[in-house]
Coordinates of C-alpha atoms and ligand atoms in Angstrom, one line a residue:
Chain A
M48 CA -23.7 14.4 61.0
Q49 CA -25.2 14.8 57.7
D50 CA -22.4 14.6 55.0
L51 CA -22.1 14.6 51.6
G52 CA -20.0 11.8 50.4
I53 CA -18.7 13.7 47.5
N54 CA -17.5 16.3 49.8
V55 CA -14.4 13.5 50.5
I56 CA -12.9 14.6 47.1
F57 CA -12.9 18.4 48.0
E58 CA -11.7 17.9 51.5
G59 CA -8.1 19.1 52.1
S60 CA -5.7 18.6 49.4
N61 CA -7.3 15.2 48.5
L62 CA -8.3 16.4 44.5
L63 CA -4.7 17.6 44.1
R64 CA -3.2 14.4 45.6
L65 CA -5.6 12.3 43.2
L66 CA -4.2 14.5 40.4
I67 CA -0.7 14.1 41.4
G68 CA -1.3 10.5 41.7
L69 CA -2.8 10.5 38.1
W70 CA 0.0 12.4 36.9
V71 CA 2.7 9.6 38.0
T72 CA 0.7 7.2 35.9
M73 CA 0.5 9.7 32.9
R74 CA 4.1 10.0 33.2
I75 CA 4.6 6.4 33.1
A76 CA 2.4 6.0 30.1
I77 CA 3.7 9.1 28.1
V78 CA 7.4 7.9 28.4
A79 CA 6.4 4.4 27.4
I80 CA 4.4 5.5 24.6
A81 CA 6.9 7.7 23.2
I82 CA 9.6 5.0 23.6
S83 CA 7.2 2.5 21.7
V84 CA 6.4 4.8 18.8
V85 CA 10.1 5.3 18.2
F86 CA 11.2 1.7 18.4
G87 CA 8.1 0.4 17.5
I88 CA 8.2 2.0 14.1
A89 CA 12.0 0.5 13.7
F90 CA 10.7 -3.1 14.8
G91 CA 7.7 -3.0 12.6
I92 CA 10.0 -2.0 9.5
V93 CA 12.4 -4.9 10.7
M94 CA 9.3 -7.6 10.9
T95 CA 8.8 -7.0 7.2
V96 CA 12.2 -7.6 6.5
K97 CA 12.3 -11.2 4.4
N98 CA 14.8 -13.1 6.7
T99 CA 13.5 -16.3 8.4
F100 CA 15.7 -15.8 11.7
V101 CA 14.9 -12.1 12.2
Q102 CA 11.2 -13.1 11.7
I103 CA 11.2 -15.9 14.3
V104 CA 12.9 -14.0 16.6
A105 CA 10.5 -11.0 16.2
R106 CA 7.5 -13.4 16.3
L107 CA 8.7 -15.0 19.8
Y108 CA 9.2 -11.1 21.2
L109 CA 5.7 -10.4 20.0
E110 CA 3.9 -13.7 21.2
A111 CA 5.8 -13.8 24.7
V112 CA 4.7 -10.2 25.2
R113 CA 0.9 -11.1 24.1
I114 CA 0.4 -14.4 26.3
I115 CA 2.3 -13.3 29.4
P116 CA 0.0 -10.8 31.5
I117 CA 1.5 -7.6 32.1
L118 CA 1.0 -8.2 35.6
V119 CA 3.4 -11.0 35.5
W120 CA 6.0 -9.1 33.6
L121 CA 5.9 -6.5 36.2
F122 CA 6.4 -8.6 39.1
L123 CA 9.0 -10.7 36.9
F124 CA 11.1 -7.4 36.4
Y125 CA 10.8 -6.0 39.8
F126 CA 10.6 -8.9 42.1
G127 CA 12.7 -11.3 40.0
L128 CA 15.1 -9.8 37.6
T129 CA 16.6 -7.0 39.7
K130 CA 17.2 -9.4 42.5
V131 CA 18.9 -12.0 40.1
L132 CA 21.2 -9.3 38.6
H133 CA 21.5 -7.7 41.9
I134 CA 20.5 -4.1 40.5
H135 CA 18.2 -1.9 42.0
L136 CA 15.6 -0.3 39.5
G137 CA 12.8 2.1 41.1
A138 CA 9.0 0.8 40.5
E139 CA 8.6 3.7 38.2
V140 CA 11.5 2.8 36.2
V141 CA 10.5 -0.9 35.9
S142 CA 6.9 0.0 34.9
V143 CA 8.2 2.2 32.0
I144 CA 10.5 -0.5 30.8
V145 CA 7.8 -3.3 31.2
F146 CA 5.2 -1.2 29.2
S147 CA 7.6 0.1 26.7
L148 CA 8.6 -3.9 26.1
W149 CA 4.9 -4.2 25.5
G150 CA 4.0 -1.1 23.3
I151 CA 7.1 -1.5 21.1
A152 CA 5.8 -5.2 20.3
E153 CA 2.4 -4.1 19.6
M154 CA 3.1 -0.9 17.7
G155 CA 5.5 -3.1 15.7
D156 CA 2.7 -5.3 14.6
I157 CA 0.5 -2.7 13.7
V158 CA 3.2 -0.9 11.6
R159 CA 4.1 -4.2 10.0
G160 CA 0.4 -4.4 9.2
A161 CA 0.0 -1.1 7.8
I162 CA 3.0 -1.7 5.3
T163 CA 2.4 -5.0 4.4
S164 CA -1.5 -4.7 3.8
L165 CA -0.8 -2.1 0.8
P166 CA -1.2 -4.0 -2.2
A167 CA 2.6 -4.5 -4.4
H168 CA 0.8 -3.3 -7.5
Q169 CA 0.7 0.2 -6.1
R170 CA 4.5 0.3 -5.9
A171 CA 4.8 -1.1 -9.4
S172 CA 2.5 1.5 -10.7
G173 CA 4.5 4.4 -9.0
R174 CA 7.7 3.1 -10.6
A175 CA 5.9 2.6 -14.0
L176 CA 5.2 6.5 -13.7
G177 CA 8.8 7.1 -13.1
L178 CA 8.8 7.9 -9.8
T179 CA 12.2 7.1 -7.7
D180 CA 12.0 4.7 -4.7
L181 CA 12.2 7.4 -2.4
Q182 CA 9.3 9.3 -4.0
I183 CA 7.2 6.6 -4.0
Y184 CA 7.6 5.9 -0.2
R185 CA 7.1 9.8 0.3
Y186 CA 3.9 10.1 -1.9
I187 CA 2.4 6.7 -1.9
I188 CA 3.5 4.3 0.8
I189 CA 4.0 6.7 3.8
P190 CA 0.6 8.6 3.4
Q191 CA -1.4 5.6 3.4
A192 CA 0.3 3.3 6.0
V193 CA -0.2 6.2 8.4
R194 CA -3.7 6.6 7.5
R195 CA -4.2 2.7 8.4
L196 CA -1.8 2.8 11.6
I197 CA -3.1 5.6 13.5
P198 CA -6.7 4.7 14.6
A199 CA -4.9 1.2 15.7
A200 CA -1.7 3.3 17.3
I201 CA -4.2 5.6 19.2
N202 CA -6.3 2.6 20.4
L203 CA -2.9 1.0 21.6
A204 CA -1.9 4.3 23.5
T205 CA -5.3 4.3 25.4
R206 CA -5.0 0.8 26.3
M207 CA -1.7 1.4 27.7
I208 CA -2.9 4.4 29.8
K209 CA -5.7 2.5 31.2
T210 CA -3.5 -0.5 32.1
T211 CA -0.6 1.6 33.8
S212 CA -3.1 1.3 36.8
L213 CA -1.2 -2.1 37.4
V214 CA 1.7 -0.5 38.8
V215 CA 0.1 0.2 42.0
L216 CA 0.8 -3.5 42.7
I217 CA 4.6 -3.2 42.4
G218 CA 4.2 -0.1 45.1
V219 CA 4.2 3.0 42.8
V220 CA 2.3 5.5 44.5
E221 CA -0.1 6.4 41.6
V222 CA -3.9 7.5 41.3
L223 CA -5.4 4.3 42.6
K224 CA -3.0 4.0 45.7
V225 CA -3.6 7.8 46.7
G226 CA -7.4 6.9 46.2
Q227 CA -6.8 4.1 48.7
Q228 CA -4.9 6.3 51.2
I229 CA -7.8 8.8 51.0
I230 CA -10.3 5.9 51.5
E231 CA -8.5 4.7 54.4
V232 CA -8.5 8.2 56.2
S233 CA -12.2 9.1 55.3
I234 CA -14.1 5.7 55.7
L235 CA -14.9 6.3 59.4
K236 CA -16.2 9.7 58.7
T237 CA -17.7 8.9 55.3
P238 CA -19.2 5.5 54.9
S239 CA -19.8 6.0 51.1
A240 CA -15.8 7.7 50.7
S241 CA -15.0 4.5 48.5
F242 CA -17.5 5.1 46.2
W243 CA -17.0 8.5 45.5
V244 CA -13.3 8.2 45.4
Y245 CA -13.4 5.5 42.9
A246 CA -15.9 7.7 41.1
C247 CA -13.4 10.5 40.8
I248 CA -10.8 8.1 39.6
F249 CA -13.2 6.7 36.9
A250 CA -13.8 10.3 35.8
L251 CA -10.4 11.3 35.3
Y252 CA -9.6 8.5 33.4
F253 CA -12.1 9.2 31.2
I254 CA -11.7 12.7 30.6
I255 CA -8.0 11.7 29.5
C256 CA -9.1 8.6 27.4
Y257 CA -12.4 9.4 25.8
P258 CA -11.3 12.4 23.9
I259 CA -8.6 10.5 22.5
S260 CA -10.8 7.7 21.5
L261 CA -13.2 10.3 19.9
W262 CA -10.0 11.9 18.0
S263 CA -9.2 8.7 16.5
K264 CA -12.7 7.7 15.4
K265 CA -12.7 11.4 13.6
L266 CA -9.6 10.7 11.9
E267 CA -10.7 7.1 10.8
L268 CA -14.1 8.5 9.3
K269 CA -12.2 11.4 7.5
W270 CA -10.0 9.1 5.8
Q271 CA -12.5 6.4 5.0
N272 CA -14.2 9.2 3.0
Q273 CA -11.5 9.9 0.4
Chain B
M8 CA -3.9 1.3 -38.5
S9 CA -1.0 2.4 -40.6
Q10 CA 0.8 5.6 -39.7
K11 CA 3.6 3.0 -38.9
T12 CA 7.0 4.1 -40.1
Q13 CA 10.2 2.3 -40.7
E14 CA 11.8 3.9 -37.7
K15 CA 12.4 1.6 -34.9
L16 CA 11.4 2.9 -31.7
L17 CA 11.9 0.1 -29.6
E18 CA 14.2 -3.2 -30.2
I19 CA 14.2 -6.1 -28.1
M20 CA 17.0 -8.5 -29.0
N21 CA 17.3 -12.1 -27.6
L22 CA 15.8 -11.2 -24.3
K23 CA 15.6 -14.2 -21.5
K24 CA 13.9 -13.9 -18.2
Q25 CA 14.3 -16.2 -15.7
Y26 CA 12.1 -16.9 -12.2
D27 CA 14.6 -18.7 -9.9
D28 CA 15.6 -21.6 -12.1
V29 CA 12.5 -21.4 -14.5
E30 CA 12.8 -19.8 -17.9
T31 CA 9.6 -17.8 -18.4
L32 CA 11.0 -15.9 -21.5
K33 CA 13.4 -17.9 -23.6
D34 CA 14.6 -15.8 -26.5
I35 CA 12.5 -13.1 -27.3
S36 CA 13.4 -10.6 -30.2
L37 CA 10.9 -8.2 -31.5
D38 CA 11.3 -4.7 -32.9
V39 CA 8.3 -1.8 -32.6
H40 CA 8.2 0.7 -35.2
K41 CA 7.1 4.4 -34.4
G42 CA 3.3 4.6 -34.6
E43 CA 2.8 0.7 -34.6
V44 CA 0.4 -0.9 -32.9
V45 CA 1.6 -4.5 -31.8
V46 CA -0.9 -6.8 -30.0
V47 CA 0.7 -9.8 -28.1
L48 CA -1.5 -12.8 -27.8
G49 CA -1.1 -16.4 -26.0
P50 CA -2.5 -18.5 -23.6
S51 CA -2.5 -17.9 -19.8
G52 CA 0.9 -18.1 -18.2
C53 CA 2.7 -17.9 -21.4
G54 CA 4.7 -14.7 -20.5
K55 CA 3.0 -11.9 -21.9
S56 CA 3.0 -9.7 -18.6
T57 CA 6.4 -10.7 -18.0
L58 CA 7.4 -9.7 -21.3
L59 CA 5.7 -5.9 -20.8
R60 CA 7.3 -5.7 -17.2
C61 CA 10.8 -6.4 -18.7
L62 CA 10.2 -3.9 -21.1
N63 CA 10.3 -0.9 -18.4
G64 CA 12.4 -2.5 -16.2
L65 CA 10.1 -3.9 -13.5
E66 CA 11.6 -7.2 -14.1
E67 CA 15.3 -7.8 -14.3
I68 CA 16.4 -9.3 -17.4
Q69 CA 19.1 -12.3 -17.4
G70 CA 19.7 -11.9 -21.0
G71 CA 19.6 -9.9 -24.2
Q72 CA 19.0 -6.1 -24.9
I73 CA 16.3 -3.7 -25.0
K74 CA 16.8 -0.4 -27.0
L75 CA 14.6 2.7 -26.9
N76 CA 15.2 4.9 -29.9
G77 CA 18.7 3.1 -30.5
E78 CA 19.9 3.5 -27.1
V79 CA 20.3 0.3 -25.0
I80 CA 18.0 1.0 -22.0
N81 CA 18.4 -2.2 -19.7
A82 CA 22.5 -1.9 -18.9
D83 CA 22.1 0.9 -16.0
K84 CA 19.3 -0.5 -13.1
T85 CA 19.9 3.1 -11.9
K86 CA 18.1 4.8 -14.8
W87 CA 15.0 2.9 -15.0
H88 CA 13.1 5.8 -13.4
L89 CA 14.2 8.1 -16.0
I90 CA 13.4 5.7 -19.1
R91 CA 9.9 4.8 -17.5
Q92 CA 8.9 8.3 -18.0
K93 CA 9.2 7.5 -21.9
I94 CA 7.3 4.2 -21.5
G95 CA 3.7 4.4 -20.3
M96 CA 2.3 1.6 -18.8
V97 CA -1.4 0.6 -17.7
F98 CA -2.0 -2.7 -15.8
Q99 CA -5.1 -5.2 -15.5
S100 CA -5.6 -4.3 -11.6
Y101 CA -7.0 -1.0 -11.1
D102 CA -3.7 1.0 -9.8
L103 CA -5.1 4.4 -9.1
F104 CA -3.6 5.4 -5.5
P105 CA -6.5 5.3 -3.5
H106 CA -5.7 8.3 -1.1
M107 CA -5.2 10.8 -4.1
S108 CA -7.9 12.4 -6.1
I109 CA -8.4 11.7 -9.6
I110 CA -6.4 14.7 -10.9
E111 CA -3.8 14.1 -8.0
N112 CA -3.1 10.9 -9.5
I113 CA -2.8 12.2 -12.8
L114 CA -0.4 15.3 -11.6
L115 CA 1.8 13.2 -9.4
G116 CA 3.9 11.7 -12.3
P117 CA 4.5 14.6 -14.3
T118 CA 5.1 17.0 -11.4
K119 CA 7.0 14.7 -9.0
A120 CA 9.1 12.7 -11.4
Q121 CA 9.3 14.9 -14.5
G122 CA 9.5 18.4 -12.4
R123 CA 7.1 19.8 -14.9
D124 CA 5.2 23.1 -14.2
K125 CA 1.5 22.3 -12.3
T126 CA -0.5 24.9 -14.3
E127 CA 0.8 23.5 -17.5
V128 CA 0.3 19.8 -16.7
L129 CA -3.2 20.9 -15.1
A130 CA -4.1 22.1 -18.6
Q131 CA -3.1 19.2 -20.2
A132 CA -4.7 16.9 -17.9
E133 CA -8.0 18.4 -18.2
K134 CA -8.0 18.3 -21.7
L135 CA -7.0 14.6 -21.7
L136 CA -9.8 14.1 -19.2
T137 CA -12.3 15.8 -21.5
R138 CA -11.2 13.6 -24.3
V139 CA -12.0 10.6 -22.5
G140 CA -15.4 12.0 -21.2
L141 CA -14.4 12.1 -17.2
L142 CA -13.5 15.8 -16.7
D143 CA -16.3 16.0 -14.1
K144 CA -14.8 13.5 -11.9
K145 CA -11.5 15.3 -11.8
D146 CA -12.0 15.9 -7.7
A147 CA -13.2 12.5 -7.1
Y148 CA -11.5 9.6 -5.5
P149 CA -10.7 6.4 -7.1
R150 CA -13.4 4.4 -5.1
Q151 CA -16.4 6.7 -6.4
L152 CA -15.5 5.5 -10.1
S153 CA -16.4 2.2 -11.9
G154 CA -13.9 -0.1 -13.2
G155 CA -14.0 1.1 -17.0
Q156 CA -13.7 4.6 -15.4
K157 CA -10.8 4.0 -13.6
Q158 CA -9.0 2.3 -16.4
R159 CA -9.6 5.4 -18.5
V160 CA -8.2 7.3 -15.7
A161 CA -5.2 5.1 -15.4
I162 CA -4.7 5.4 -19.3
V163 CA -4.9 9.4 -19.1
R164 CA -2.5 9.4 -16.0
A165 CA 0.2 7.3 -18.4
L166 CA -0.6 9.5 -21.2
C167 CA 0.0 12.9 -19.3
M168 CA 3.7 11.8 -19.0
N169 CA 3.6 12.1 -22.9
P170 CA 5.5 8.6 -23.3
E171 CA 6.9 7.8 -26.5
I172 CA 5.3 4.2 -26.2
M173 CA 2.5 2.9 -24.2
L174 CA 2.2 -0.6 -22.9
F175 CA -1.2 -2.4 -21.8
D176 CA -1.2 -5.3 -19.9
E177 CA -4.9 -6.9 -20.2
V178 CA -6.7 -3.7 -19.1
T179 CA -10.0 -4.8 -19.8
A180 CA -9.5 -8.5 -18.1
S181 CA -11.3 -7.5 -14.8
L182 CA -14.0 -5.3 -16.1
D183 CA -17.7 -5.9 -16.2
P184 CA -18.8 -6.6 -20.0
E185 CA -20.4 -3.4 -20.2
M186 CA -17.4 -1.5 -19.5
V187 CA -15.2 -3.0 -21.6
R188 CA -16.0 -1.1 -24.7
E189 CA -15.6 2.2 -23.4
V190 CA -12.0 1.4 -22.4
L191 CA -10.9 -0.2 -25.8
D192 CA -12.4 2.8 -27.5
V193 CA -9.9 5.1 -26.1
M194 CA -7.3 2.9 -27.1
L195 CA -8.4 2.6 -30.6
E196 CA -8.8 6.4 -30.5
L197 CA -4.9 6.6 -29.5
A198 CA -4.0 4.1 -32.2
K199 CA -5.6 6.4 -34.9
Q200 CA -3.7 9.3 -33.4
G201 CA -0.4 7.3 -34.5
M202 CA 0.5 6.2 -30.6
T203 CA 3.1 3.2 -30.5
M204 CA 1.8 0.9 -28.4
V205 CA 2.0 -3.0 -27.3
I206 CA -0.9 -4.5 -26.1
V207 CA -1.8 -7.6 -24.3
T208 CA -5.6 -8.4 -24.7
H209 CA -7.8 -11.4 -24.9
E210 CA -10.4 -9.2 -26.5
M211 CA -10.1 -10.8 -30.3
A212 CA -12.4 -8.5 -32.2
F213 CA -10.4 -5.6 -31.0
A214 CA -7.1 -7.4 -31.4
K215 CA -8.2 -7.7 -34.9
A216 CA -9.1 -4.1 -35.3
V217 CA -6.5 -2.4 -33.9
A218 CA -3.3 -4.4 -34.7
D219 CA -0.6 -3.6 -37.3
R220 CA 0.8 -6.8 -36.3
I221 CA 0.0 -9.8 -34.0
V222 CA 2.8 -11.4 -32.0
F223 CA 2.0 -14.8 -30.6
I224 CA 3.7 -16.3 -27.7
D225 CA 3.7 -19.9 -26.8
E226 CA 5.6 -20.9 -23.5
G227 CA 8.0 -18.2 -23.3
Q228 CA 8.7 -18.0 -27.0
I229 CA 7.4 -15.9 -30.1
A230 CA 5.8 -18.7 -32.0
E231 CA 4.2 -16.6 -34.8
I232 CA 4.4 -12.9 -36.2
A233 CA 1.7 -12.0 -38.7
K234 CA -0.6 -9.4 -40.0
P235 CA -3.8 -9.7 -38.2
Q236 CA -5.9 -11.1 -41.1
D237 CA -3.1 -13.5 -42.0
F238 CA -3.2 -14.7 -38.0
F239 CA -6.7 -14.9 -37.7
N240 CA -7.6 -16.4 -41.1
A241 CA -4.7 -18.7 -41.7
P242 CA -2.3 -19.1 -38.5
T243 CA 0.5 -21.0 -39.9
T244 CA 1.7 -22.8 -36.4
E245 CA -0.5 -25.7 -34.9
R246 CA -0.2 -23.9 -31.3
A247 CA -1.8 -20.8 -32.9
K248 CA -4.6 -23.0 -34.3
R249 CA -5.3 -24.7 -31.2
F250 CA -5.2 -21.2 -29.3
L251 CA -7.5 -19.4 -31.9
N252 CA -9.8 -22.8 -31.9
I253 CA -10.5 -22.0 -28.0
F254 CA -11.9 -18.6 -29.0
K255 CA -14.1 -19.8 -31.7
F256 CA -15.6 -22.2 -29.3
N257 CA -16.1 -19.5 -27.2
E258 CA -17.7 -17.3 -29.6
E259 CA -20.0 -20.2 -31.2
S260 CA -21.1 -21.1 -27.5
E261 CA -22.1 -17.8 -26.8
R262 CA -24.5 -17.5 -29.8
Ligands
ADP57 N1 7.0 -13.0 -9.7 C1 7.0 -14.4 -10.1 N2 7.7 -15.3 -9.7 C2 7.8 -16.5 -10.0 N3 7.3 -17.0 -11.3 C3 6.5 -16.1 -12.0 C4 6.4 -14.6 -11.4 N4 5.6 -14.0 -12.3 C5 5.4 -14.7 -13.3 N5 5.9 -16.0 -13.0 C6 5.6 -17.0 -14.0 O1 6.2 -16.9 -15.2 C7 4.9 -17.3 -16.3 C8 4.5 -16.4 -17.0 O2 3.8 -15.4 -16.3 P1 2.8 -14.2 -16.7 O3 3.9 -13.4 -17.7 O4 2.2 -13.4 -15.7 O5 1.8 -15.1 -18.0 P2 1.0 -14.3 -18.7 O6 0.8 -12.9 -18.6 O7 1.1 -14.7 -20.3 O8 -0.4 -14.8 -18.4 C9 3.8 -18.0 -15.3 O9 4.4 -19.3 -15.3 C10 4.4 -17.6 -14.0 O10 3.8 -18.6 -13.1
MG58 MG1 -0.9 -11.6 -17.7

């Protein structure tokens, strides 16, 4: 029988299931991003402290997060740590923890970069104008640090959203998993099902990430022109 | 320049400054009178910038006293931001805030630090910008200005605080040669109007023209204080002679 492959998406509640699966990933990403922003800013400020011990610890953490693949972290936490410590953590909770650890480290480095890249003489000229330290932060440091940090932070957020698809491998039923289930059911009837399902998932990710990166480019341009 | 009075505006007494264990300024004593222009000369690294930075509390001092209008200003660290409102400073590096327009740069100090009325400050700022020929740049951003224009704005920004004294630290040192003049002219104009100034510069002809007194510093100490004509024609110390010779050589080799 002649069947348009794309119908797979709209059969039954398939699209709704995909969207629910997507929501699971987004939920993990949103919670992790929120945690990363708050604690990442704190971590970034801590990294600017001139204390050798603090700097070494911060550096080790950052490098560990960067060198070891996220997938390994997920396995380590889900299959390793929970068993060793005899605690039970759901796959979604583990995902949030691992993505937050990653986000805090990267966000911290972005914040540190934004603060330390401001030339020291700007602080001096603010003081020479009779501004208090608080006023210098409020009118000089923070506005410029935020301008420098937003594009990189948004970029990090989109990377986190994309990478959350890895959580399927520790058993979270998210959009990819749902996609696979749909494919399994429909592959006999619709041989091209896997193409359409993955194309749909591609489109969903694109719809979420593209506007975000557009927005970040727009901000960057706007601030460059000042 | 000679609106100089006998009234002491700034008194520096036995000032000592150390970085870690190194004594950068050893024992500096100097009075600056109201309306006087003091030019500080000396070889690179002798402590000129450090001295200026000590005068408005950007560096902590390890000994001595600084008085402004007879009042000790270096005793209470927490009051420096109030004192700095009376001491304007312009640096060598272009230090306009890049995220603010020219007029915002100028208004920041008077409105936020001094809490003055914005319309009143704006009127003053526009008058000052007109005087340095930059009123048409008031809504531009620093990156759209040349080095010389940026330094003129930096001077206006400091002046708009109505300071009692102005400190200039080699404000033309990073400028292209053709822009040096426009900045020095602004400073000459200020001197004529009776502004009290302490100027660090490497422009000898300018120093000769603007100074009431030359203070020559070497290795963290005042080696010589003299009227400009005396200092340039007949320096009394060996060190000052050597220092001036370097510039003579430069002038000759430029011919
Ligand atoms: N922040 C600092 N820490 C340590 N040493 C400094 C610092 N700033 C200046 N110095 C030293 O103090 C001396 C005087 O410097 P400076 O006042 O900049 O000289 P000048 O302005 O006359 O060229 C130099 O030897 C310099 O290396
Ligand atoms: Mg210097």
